[in-house]
C-alpha positions as semicolon CSV with decimal commas, in nm:
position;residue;x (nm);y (nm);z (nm)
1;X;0,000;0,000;0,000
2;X;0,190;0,283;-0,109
3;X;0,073;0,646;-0,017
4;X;0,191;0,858;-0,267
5;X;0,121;1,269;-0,243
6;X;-0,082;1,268;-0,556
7;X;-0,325;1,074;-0,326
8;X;-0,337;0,740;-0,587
9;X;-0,628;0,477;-0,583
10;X;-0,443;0,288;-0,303
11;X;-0,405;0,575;-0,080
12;X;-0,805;0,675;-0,145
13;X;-0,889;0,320;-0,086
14;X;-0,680;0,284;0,271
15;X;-0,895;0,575;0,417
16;X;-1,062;0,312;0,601
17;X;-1,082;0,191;1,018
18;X;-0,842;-0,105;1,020
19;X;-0,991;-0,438;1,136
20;X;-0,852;-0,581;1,422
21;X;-1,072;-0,834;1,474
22;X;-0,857;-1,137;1,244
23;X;-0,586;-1,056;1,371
24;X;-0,694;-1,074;1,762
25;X;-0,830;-1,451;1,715
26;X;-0,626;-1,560;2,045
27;X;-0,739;-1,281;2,256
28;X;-1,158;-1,388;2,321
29;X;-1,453;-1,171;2,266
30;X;-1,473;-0,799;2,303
31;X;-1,631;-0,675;2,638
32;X;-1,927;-0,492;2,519
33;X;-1,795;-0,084;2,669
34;X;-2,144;0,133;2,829
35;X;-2,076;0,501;2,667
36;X;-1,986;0,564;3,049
37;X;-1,731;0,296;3,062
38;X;-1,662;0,473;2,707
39;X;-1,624;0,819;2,897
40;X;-1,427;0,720;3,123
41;X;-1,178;0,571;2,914
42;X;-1,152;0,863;2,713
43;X;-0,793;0,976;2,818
44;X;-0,659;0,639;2,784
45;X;-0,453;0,534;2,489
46;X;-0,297;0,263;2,356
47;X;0,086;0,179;2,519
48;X;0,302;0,143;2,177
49;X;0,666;0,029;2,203
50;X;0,887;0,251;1,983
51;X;1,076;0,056;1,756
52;X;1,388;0,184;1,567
53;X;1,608;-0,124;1,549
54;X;1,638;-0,485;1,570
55;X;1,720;-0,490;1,950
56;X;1,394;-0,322;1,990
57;X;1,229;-0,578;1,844
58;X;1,378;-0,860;1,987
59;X;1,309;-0,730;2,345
60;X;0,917;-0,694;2,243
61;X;0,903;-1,037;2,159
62;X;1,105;-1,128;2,458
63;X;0,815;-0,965;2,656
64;X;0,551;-1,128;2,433
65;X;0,700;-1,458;2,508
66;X;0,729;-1,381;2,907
67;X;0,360;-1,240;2,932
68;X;0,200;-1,550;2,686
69;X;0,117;-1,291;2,416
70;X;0,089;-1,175;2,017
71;X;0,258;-0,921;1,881
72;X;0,072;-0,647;1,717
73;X;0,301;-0,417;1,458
74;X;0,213;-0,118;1,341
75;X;0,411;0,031;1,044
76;X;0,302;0,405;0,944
77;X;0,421;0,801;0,931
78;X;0,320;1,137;1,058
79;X;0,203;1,219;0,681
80;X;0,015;0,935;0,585
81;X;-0,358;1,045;0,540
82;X;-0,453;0,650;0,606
83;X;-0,258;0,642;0,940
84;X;-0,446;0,962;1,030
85;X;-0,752;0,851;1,009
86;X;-0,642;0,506;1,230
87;X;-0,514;0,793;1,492
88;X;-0,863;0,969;1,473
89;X;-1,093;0,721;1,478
90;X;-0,965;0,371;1,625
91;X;-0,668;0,404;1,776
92;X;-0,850;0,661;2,043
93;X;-1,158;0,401;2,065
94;X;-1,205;0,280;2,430
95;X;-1,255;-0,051;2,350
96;X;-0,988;-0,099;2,101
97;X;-0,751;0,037;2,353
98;X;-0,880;-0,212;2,617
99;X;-0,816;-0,475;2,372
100;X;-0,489;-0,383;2,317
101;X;-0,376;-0,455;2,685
102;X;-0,395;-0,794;2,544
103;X;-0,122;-0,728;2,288
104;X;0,243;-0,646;2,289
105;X;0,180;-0,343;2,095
106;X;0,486;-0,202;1,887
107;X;0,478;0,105;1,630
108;X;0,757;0,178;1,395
109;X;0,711;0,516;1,254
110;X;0,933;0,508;0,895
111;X;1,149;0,836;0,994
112;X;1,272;0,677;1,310
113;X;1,594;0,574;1,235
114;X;1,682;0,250;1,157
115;X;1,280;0,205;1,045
116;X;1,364;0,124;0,699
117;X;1,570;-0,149;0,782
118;X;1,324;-0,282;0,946
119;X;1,069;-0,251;0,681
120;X;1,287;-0,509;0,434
121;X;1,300;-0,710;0,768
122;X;0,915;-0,753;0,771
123;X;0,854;-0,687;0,381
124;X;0,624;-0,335;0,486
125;X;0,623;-0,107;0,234
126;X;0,279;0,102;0,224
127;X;0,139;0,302;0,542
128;X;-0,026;0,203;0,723
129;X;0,085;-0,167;0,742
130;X;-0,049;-0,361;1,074
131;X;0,107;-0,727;1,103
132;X;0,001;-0,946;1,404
133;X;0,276;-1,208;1,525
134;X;0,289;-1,504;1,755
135;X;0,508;-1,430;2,044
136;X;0,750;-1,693;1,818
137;X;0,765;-1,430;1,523
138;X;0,525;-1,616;1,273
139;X;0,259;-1,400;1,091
140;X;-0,075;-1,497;1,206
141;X;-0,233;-1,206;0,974
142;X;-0,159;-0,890;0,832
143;X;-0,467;-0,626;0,872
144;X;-0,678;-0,434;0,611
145;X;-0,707;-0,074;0,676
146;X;-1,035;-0,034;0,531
147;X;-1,302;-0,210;0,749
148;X;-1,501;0,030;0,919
149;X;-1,556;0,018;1,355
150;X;-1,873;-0,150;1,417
151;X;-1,794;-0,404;1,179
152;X;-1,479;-0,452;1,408
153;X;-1,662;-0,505;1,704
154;X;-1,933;-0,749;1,557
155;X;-1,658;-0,980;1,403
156;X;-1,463;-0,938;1,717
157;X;-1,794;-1,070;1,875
158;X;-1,727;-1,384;1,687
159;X;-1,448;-1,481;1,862
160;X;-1,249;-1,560;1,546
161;X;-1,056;-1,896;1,663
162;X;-0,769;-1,996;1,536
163;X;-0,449;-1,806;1,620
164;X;-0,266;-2,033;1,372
165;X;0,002;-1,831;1,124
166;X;-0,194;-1,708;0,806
167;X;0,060;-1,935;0,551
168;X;-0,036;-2,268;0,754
169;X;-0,471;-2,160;0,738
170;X;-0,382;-2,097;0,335
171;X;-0,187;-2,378;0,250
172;X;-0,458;-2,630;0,439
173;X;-0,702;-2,428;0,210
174;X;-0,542;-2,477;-0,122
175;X;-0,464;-2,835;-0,006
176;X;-0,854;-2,854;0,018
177;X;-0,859;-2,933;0,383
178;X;-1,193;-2,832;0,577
179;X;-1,136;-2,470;0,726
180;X;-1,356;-2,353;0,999
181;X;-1,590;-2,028;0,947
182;X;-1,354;-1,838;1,135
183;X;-1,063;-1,980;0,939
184;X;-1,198;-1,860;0,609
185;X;-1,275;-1,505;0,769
186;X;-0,950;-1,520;0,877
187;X;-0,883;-1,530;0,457
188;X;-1,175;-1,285;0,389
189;X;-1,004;-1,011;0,611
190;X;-0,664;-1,067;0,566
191;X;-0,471;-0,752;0,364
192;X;-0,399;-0,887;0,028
193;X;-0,327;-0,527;-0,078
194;X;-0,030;-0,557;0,185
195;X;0,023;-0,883;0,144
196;X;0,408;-0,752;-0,070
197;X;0,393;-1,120;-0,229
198;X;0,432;-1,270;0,108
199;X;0,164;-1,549;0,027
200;X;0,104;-1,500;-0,354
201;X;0,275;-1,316;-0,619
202;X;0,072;-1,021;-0,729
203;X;0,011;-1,185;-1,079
204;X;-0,180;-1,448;-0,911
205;X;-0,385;-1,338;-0,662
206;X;-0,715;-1,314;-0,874
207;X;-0,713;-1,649;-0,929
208;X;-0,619;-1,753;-0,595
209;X;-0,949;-1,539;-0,450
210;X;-1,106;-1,662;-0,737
211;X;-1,069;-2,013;-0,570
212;X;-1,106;-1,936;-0,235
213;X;-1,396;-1,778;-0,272
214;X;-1,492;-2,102;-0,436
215;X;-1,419;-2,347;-0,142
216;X;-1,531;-2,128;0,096
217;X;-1,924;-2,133;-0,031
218;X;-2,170;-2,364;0,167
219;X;-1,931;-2,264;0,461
220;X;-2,015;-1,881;0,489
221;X;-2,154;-1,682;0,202
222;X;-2,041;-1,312;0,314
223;X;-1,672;-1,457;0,344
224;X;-1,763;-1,581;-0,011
225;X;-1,882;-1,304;-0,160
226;X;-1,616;-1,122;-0,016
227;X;-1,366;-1,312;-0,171
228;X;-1,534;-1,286;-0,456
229;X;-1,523;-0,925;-0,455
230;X;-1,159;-0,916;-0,370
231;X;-1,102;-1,102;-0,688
232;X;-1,290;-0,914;-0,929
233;X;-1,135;-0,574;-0,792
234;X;-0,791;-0,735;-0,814
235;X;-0,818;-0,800;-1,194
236;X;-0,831;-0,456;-1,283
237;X;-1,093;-0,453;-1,581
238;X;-1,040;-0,846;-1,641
239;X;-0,748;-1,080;-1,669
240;X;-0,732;-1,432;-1,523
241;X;-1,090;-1,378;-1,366
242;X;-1,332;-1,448;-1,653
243;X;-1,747;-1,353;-1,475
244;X;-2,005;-1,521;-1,553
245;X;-2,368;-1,475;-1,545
246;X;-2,340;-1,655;-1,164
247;X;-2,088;-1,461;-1,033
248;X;-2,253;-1,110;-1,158
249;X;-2,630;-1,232;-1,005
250;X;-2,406;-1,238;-0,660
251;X;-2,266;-0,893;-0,678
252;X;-2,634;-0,786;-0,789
253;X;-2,790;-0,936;-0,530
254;X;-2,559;-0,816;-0,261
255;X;-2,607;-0,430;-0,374
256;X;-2,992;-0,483;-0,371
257;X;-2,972;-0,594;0,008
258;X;-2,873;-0,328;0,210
259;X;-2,751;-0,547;0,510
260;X;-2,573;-0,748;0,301
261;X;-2,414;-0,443;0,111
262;X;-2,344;-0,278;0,422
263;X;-2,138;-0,562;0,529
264;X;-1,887;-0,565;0,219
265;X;-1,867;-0,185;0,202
266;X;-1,518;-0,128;0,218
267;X;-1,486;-0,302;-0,114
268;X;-1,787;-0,181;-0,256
269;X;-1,698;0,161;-0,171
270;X;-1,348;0,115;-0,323
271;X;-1,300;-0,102;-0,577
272;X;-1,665;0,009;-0,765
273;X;-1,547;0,110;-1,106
274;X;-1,252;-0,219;-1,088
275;X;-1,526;-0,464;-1,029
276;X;-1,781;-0,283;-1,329
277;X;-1,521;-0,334;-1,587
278;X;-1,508;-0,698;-1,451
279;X;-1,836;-0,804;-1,444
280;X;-1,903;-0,546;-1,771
281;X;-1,558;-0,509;-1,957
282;X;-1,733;-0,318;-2,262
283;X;-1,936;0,000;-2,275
284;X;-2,309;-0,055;-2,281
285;X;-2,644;-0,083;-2,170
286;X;-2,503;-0,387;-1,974
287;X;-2,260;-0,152;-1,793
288;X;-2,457;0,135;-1,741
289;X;-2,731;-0,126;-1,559
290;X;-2,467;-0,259;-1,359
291;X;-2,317;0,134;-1,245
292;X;-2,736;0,245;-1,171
293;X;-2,720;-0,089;-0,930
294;X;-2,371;0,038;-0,769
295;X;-2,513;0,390;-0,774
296;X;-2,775;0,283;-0,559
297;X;-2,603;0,100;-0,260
298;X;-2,337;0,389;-0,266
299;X;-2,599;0,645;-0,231
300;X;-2,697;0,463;0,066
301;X;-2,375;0,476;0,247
302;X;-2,311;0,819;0,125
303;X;-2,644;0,853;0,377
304;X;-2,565;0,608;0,692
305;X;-2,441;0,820;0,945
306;X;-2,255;0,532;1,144
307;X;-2,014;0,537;0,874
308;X;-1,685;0,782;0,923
309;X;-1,689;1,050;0,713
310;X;-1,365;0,950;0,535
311;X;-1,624;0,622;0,448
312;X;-1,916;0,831;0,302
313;X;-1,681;1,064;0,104
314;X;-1,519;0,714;-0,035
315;X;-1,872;0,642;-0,163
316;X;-1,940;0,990;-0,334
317;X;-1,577;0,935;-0,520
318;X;-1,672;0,593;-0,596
319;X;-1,930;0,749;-0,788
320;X;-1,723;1,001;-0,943
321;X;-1,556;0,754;-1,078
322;X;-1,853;0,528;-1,233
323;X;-1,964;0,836;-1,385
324;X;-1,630;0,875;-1,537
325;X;-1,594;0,495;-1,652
326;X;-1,660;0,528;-2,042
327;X;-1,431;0,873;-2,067
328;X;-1,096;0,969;-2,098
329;X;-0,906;0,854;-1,788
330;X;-0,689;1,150;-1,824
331;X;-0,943;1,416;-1,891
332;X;-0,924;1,679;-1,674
333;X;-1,280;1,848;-1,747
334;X;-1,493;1,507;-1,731
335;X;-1,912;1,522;-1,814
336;X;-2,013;1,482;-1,505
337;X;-2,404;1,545;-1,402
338;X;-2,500;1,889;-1,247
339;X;-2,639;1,734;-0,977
340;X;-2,322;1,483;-0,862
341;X;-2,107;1,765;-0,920
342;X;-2,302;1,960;-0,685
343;X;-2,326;1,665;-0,456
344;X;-1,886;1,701;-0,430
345;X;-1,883;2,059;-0,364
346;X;-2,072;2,095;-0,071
347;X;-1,950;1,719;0,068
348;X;-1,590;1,921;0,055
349;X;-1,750;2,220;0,228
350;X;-1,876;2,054;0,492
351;X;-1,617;1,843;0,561
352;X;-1,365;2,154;0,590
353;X;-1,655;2,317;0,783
354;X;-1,687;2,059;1,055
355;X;-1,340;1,884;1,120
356;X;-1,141;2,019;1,389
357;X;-0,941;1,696;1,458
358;X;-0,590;1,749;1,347
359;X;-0,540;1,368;1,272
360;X;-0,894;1,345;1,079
361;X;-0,853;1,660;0,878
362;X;-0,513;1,519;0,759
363;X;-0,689;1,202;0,617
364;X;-1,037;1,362;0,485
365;X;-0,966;1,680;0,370
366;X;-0,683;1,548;0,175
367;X;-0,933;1,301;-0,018
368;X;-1,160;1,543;-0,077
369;X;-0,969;1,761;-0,270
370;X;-0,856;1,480;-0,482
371;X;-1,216;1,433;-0,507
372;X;-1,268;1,762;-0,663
373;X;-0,997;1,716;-0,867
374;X;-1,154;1,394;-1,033
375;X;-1,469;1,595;-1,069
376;X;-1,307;1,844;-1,284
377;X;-1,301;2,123;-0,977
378;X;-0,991;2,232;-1,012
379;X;-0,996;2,605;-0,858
380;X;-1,251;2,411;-0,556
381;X;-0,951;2,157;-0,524
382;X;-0,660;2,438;-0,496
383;X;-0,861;2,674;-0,303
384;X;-0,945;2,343;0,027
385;X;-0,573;2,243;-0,036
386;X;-0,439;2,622;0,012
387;X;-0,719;2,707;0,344
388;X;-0,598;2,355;0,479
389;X;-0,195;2,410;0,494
390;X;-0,204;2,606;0,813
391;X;-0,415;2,329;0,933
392;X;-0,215;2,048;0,868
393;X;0,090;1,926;1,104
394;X;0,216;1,785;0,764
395;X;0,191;2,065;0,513
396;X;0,422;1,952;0,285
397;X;0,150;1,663;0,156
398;X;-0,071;1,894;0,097
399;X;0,180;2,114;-0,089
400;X;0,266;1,817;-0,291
401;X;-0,099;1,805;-0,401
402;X;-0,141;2,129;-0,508
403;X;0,195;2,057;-0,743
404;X;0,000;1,822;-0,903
405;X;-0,248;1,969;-0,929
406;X;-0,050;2,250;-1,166
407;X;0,137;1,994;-1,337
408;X;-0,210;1,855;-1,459
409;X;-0,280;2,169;-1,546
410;X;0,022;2,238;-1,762
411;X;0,082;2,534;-1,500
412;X;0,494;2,408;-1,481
413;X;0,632;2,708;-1,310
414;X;0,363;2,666;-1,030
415;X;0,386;2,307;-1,048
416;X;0,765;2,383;-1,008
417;X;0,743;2,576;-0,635
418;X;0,520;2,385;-0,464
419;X;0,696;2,091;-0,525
420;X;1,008;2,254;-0,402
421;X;0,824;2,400;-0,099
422;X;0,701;2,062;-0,040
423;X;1,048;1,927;-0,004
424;X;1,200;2,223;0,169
425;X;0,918;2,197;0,442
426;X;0,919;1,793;0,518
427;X;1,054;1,633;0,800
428;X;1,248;1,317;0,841
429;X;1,510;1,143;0,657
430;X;1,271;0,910;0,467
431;X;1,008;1,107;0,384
432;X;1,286;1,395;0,245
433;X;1,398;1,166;0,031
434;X;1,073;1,070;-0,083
435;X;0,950;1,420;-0,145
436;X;1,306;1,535;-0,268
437;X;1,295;1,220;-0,524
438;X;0,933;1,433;-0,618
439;X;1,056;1,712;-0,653
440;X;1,354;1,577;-0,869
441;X;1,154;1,377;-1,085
442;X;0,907;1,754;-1,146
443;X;1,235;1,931;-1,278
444;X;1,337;1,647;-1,483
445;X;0,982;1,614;-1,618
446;X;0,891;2,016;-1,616
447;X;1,217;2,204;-1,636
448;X;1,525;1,935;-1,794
449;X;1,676;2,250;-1,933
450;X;1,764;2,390;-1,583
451;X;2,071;2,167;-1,529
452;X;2,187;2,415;-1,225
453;X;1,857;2,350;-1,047
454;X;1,864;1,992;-1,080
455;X;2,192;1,925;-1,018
456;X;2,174;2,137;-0,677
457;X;1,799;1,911;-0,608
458;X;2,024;1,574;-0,698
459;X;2,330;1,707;-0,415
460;X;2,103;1,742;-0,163
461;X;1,924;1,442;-0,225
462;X;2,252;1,272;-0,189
463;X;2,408;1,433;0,082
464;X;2,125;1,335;0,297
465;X;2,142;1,045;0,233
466;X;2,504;1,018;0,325
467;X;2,394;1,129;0,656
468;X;2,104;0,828;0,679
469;X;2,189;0,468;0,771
470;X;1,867;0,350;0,638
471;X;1,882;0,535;0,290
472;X;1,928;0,232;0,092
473;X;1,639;0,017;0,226
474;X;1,313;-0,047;0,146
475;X;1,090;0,333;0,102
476;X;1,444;0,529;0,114
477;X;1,577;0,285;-0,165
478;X;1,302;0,342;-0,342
479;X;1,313;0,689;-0,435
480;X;1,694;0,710;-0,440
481;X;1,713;0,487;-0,729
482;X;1,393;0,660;-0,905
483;X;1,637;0,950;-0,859
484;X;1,927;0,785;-1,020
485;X;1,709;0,628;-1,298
486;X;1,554;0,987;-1,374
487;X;1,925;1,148;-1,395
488;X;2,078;0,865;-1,612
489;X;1,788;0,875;-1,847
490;X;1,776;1,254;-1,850
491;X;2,199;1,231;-1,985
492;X;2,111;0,985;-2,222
493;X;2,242;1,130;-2,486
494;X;2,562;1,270;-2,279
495;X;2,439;1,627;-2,354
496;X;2,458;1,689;-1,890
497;X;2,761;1,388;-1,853
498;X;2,961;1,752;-1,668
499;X;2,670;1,682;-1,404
500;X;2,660;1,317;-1,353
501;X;3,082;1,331;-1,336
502;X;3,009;1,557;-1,054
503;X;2,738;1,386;-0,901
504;X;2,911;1,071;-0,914
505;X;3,210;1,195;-0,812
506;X;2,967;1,312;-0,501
507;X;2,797;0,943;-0,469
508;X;3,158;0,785;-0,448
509;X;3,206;0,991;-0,111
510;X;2,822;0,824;0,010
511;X;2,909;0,470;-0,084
512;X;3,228;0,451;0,053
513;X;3,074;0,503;0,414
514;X;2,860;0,268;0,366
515;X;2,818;-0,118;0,493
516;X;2,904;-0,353;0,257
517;X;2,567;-0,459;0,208
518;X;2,489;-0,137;0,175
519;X;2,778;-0,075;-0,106
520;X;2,661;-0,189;-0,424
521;X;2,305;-0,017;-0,398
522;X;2,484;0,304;-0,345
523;X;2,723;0,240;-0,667
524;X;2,436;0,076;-0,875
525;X;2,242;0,435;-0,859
526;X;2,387;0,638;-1,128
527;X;2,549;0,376;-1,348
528;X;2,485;0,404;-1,699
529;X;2,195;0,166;-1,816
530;X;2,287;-0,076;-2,115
């Protein structure tokens, strides 16, 4: 799950409460909390273990082992719209607090140092990531981020049993050995979207839902149809998942009943328009009967009031984007109806109205302007984004988003300084080089005739890293090498090799600090492709 500052499909569909409940199976049901008992827990919170290094880890499983419990990891940043909304609305829940006395609870934040090491130790990449453990280290589940709080609670209700690793409950599935109903919930809930290839390769994870979703029916139809669900939104407009007229009267079905719809929101909600194009792959009467269906069940948790609002505003861009299906992906101005458009203006208003919560107005207001952005409302989009940066106790994402929004726009210059502001203003050695690889990757893109400029963005980028032991792992590795790939392919034909002599000649001076495992990642950055 990578959040990007453009605010992709991944990030928009991570706005979501994250289910606890499979990943608690060894801790019992959830005491039912009076909104006294809720009162009075208000200034409680949960007691997360700071992790920067291996030692740190090692000692929380030490103390896992020694008090008889799981491990609960939770891998985010101060930036991360996603992990804002976990801060605002479950995180500071009574009653997932009390549950979390039953945990060894540890949080790695990605700019502590040492974090990205330990995200190629447990194979995180996206924020938020939340990986439960046995006190012996095995992965009994990794967490979605988009199931919303009651649905926590009743599935917690349920007592999910189990507690063995997630591999171990798959394997027995594929090996068609009988699962219990908690087992294949277990399946249902677990984070494919996070899953970084841990159980299946990306390729084939259709058809592995595709089958589970199978061999779970006759044992519980919502895990089935979740499934299902999972697989059609994980083909992306087709592929290995071929629907048939079966597997369409399902999804039907489900958005007619609104329990039943309600239950399976999260996907619903965002994976709409992925899941039309699989049960309706070609423009039609077919397809537009399928979005009026969709249209229908959204509308109704546009309208449900025990949803979040990061939830309901999910549901008005889900529609956004049905109404967009059969257009130009890339059209800026899309034909959207007078009314819907309507419908995302004053869903942005009064969501900048009414927030106050720091950690809440980080994840929602965020999404909305992207939302007015796919509804064409560009100036609305700028104008939420600019009100919002005094606001925000991470500015520089939304600074990031208004640089895309000009370089949508064609608006380069504009594009140009926010992107740069952006990077001047963030904090922490992995998200600077994430938002300095940004801003590189504008001036190659926008500006490749301003060598100076570029070649003083690349020196930074690199001295900082020179002063960051975790620079070439995981996140940090990441957008060094989209920096070296951008600079080698911007000298490809020799016309700025003066710069990349010099910024070599800099790079040698970085790599020769570094570990030898470390080493050849450093030197492999600005080598000449071929």
């Amino acid at each position: 799950m990578t959040f990007h500052t453009s605010v992709p499909r991944r990030a928009r569909s991570a706005l979501r409460l994250t289910l606890l409940a499979a990943a608690l199976t060894t801790m019992g049901a959830l005491p039912m909390l009076t909104p006294a008992a809720m009162a009075a827990s208000a200034s409680a919170s949960v007691s997360w273990q700071e992790a920067s290094g291996d030692a740190d880890i090692e000692r929380a499983f030490t103390q896992a082992r020694g008090e008889k419990k799981p491990v609960l990891l939770y891998w985010g940043a101060k930036w991360c719209p996603p992990c804002n909304q976990l801060k605002a609305t479950l995180f500071n829940r009574a009653d997932f607090i009390e549950q979390s006395r039953a945990v060894v609870a540890v949080h790695i934040d990605g700019d502590n140092p040492g974090a990205q090491r330990l995200g190629a130790r447990f194979k995180v990449r996206g924020y938020p990531t939340m990986i439960l453990f046995n006190n012996d280290g095995q992965e009994l589940t990794r967490l979605p981020g988009e199931v919303d709080a009651p649905q926590v609670l009743r599935v917690l209700q349920l007592g999910l049993a189990g507690g063995r690793p997630i591999r171990t409950v798959l394997a027995d599935a594929q090996a068609d050995k009988k699962l219990s109903a908690s087992e294949w919930k277990l399946l249902g809930f677990y984070s494919w979207e996070t899953d970084e290839q841990q159980l299946v390769p990306a390729a084939q994870r259709p058809a592995l839902l595709a089958k589970l979703a199978a061999a779970s029916q006759g044992t519980d139809e919502e895990t089935a149809t979740r499934l299902w669900l999972k697989a059609l939104a994980s083909t992306e407009g087709g592929g290995a998942l071929k629907a048939d007229a079966a597997l369409r009267g399902r999804v039907e079905k489900t958005l007619a009943d609104a329990g039943a719809a309600r239950a399976q929101m999260d996907v619903l909600s965002n994976s709409a328009d992925d899941i039309v194009r699989a049960l309706a792959p070609a423009a039609g009467s077919e397809r537009q009967a399928l979005v009026a269906k969709f249209n229908v069940a959204l509308k109704r948790f546009e309208a449900d009031e025990s949803l979040s609002r990061a939830d309901r505003l999910q549901s008005l861009l889900a529609r956004v984007e049905l109404a967009r299906l059969d257009q130009d992906k890339a059209a800026l101005a899309p034909k959207l109806p007078a009314p819907l458009l309507a419908e995302v203006k004053a869903h942005a208003a009064k969501a900048d109205k009414e927030i106050t919560d720091g950690y809440e107005r980080q994840a929602v207001i965020t999404s909305a302007a992207f939302l007015l952005g796919r509804a064409g409302l560009w100036s609305d989009s700028d104008a939420l984004l600019k009100s919002s940066i005094a606001k925000s106790h991470s500015p520089y994402y939304l600074m990031s988003q208004l640089g895309g929004n000009a370089r949508k726009q064609g608006r380069k210059e504009e594009a140009l300084r926010w992107y740069e502001e952006a990077f001047n203003k963030s904090e922490g050695p992995a998200t600077r080089l994430q938002w300095g690889s940004n801003y590189l990757s504008a001036l190659v893109e926008l500006a490749p005739q301003d060598s100076a400029r570029i070649e003083k963005a690349a020196a930074q980028l690199l001295a900082e890293a020179g002063k960051d032991k975790g620079a070439f792992y995981e996140r940090s590795a990441r957008s060094l090498q989209k920096v070296g790939g951008q600079l080698v392919a911007w000298n490809a034909g020799g016309q700025h090799e003066a710069t990349l002599t010099r910024l070599r000649t800099q790079l040698d001076g970085v790599c020769a600090k570094q570990d030898a495992g470390d080493k050849s990642a450093c030197e492999s950055l600005l080598k000449k492709k071929g």
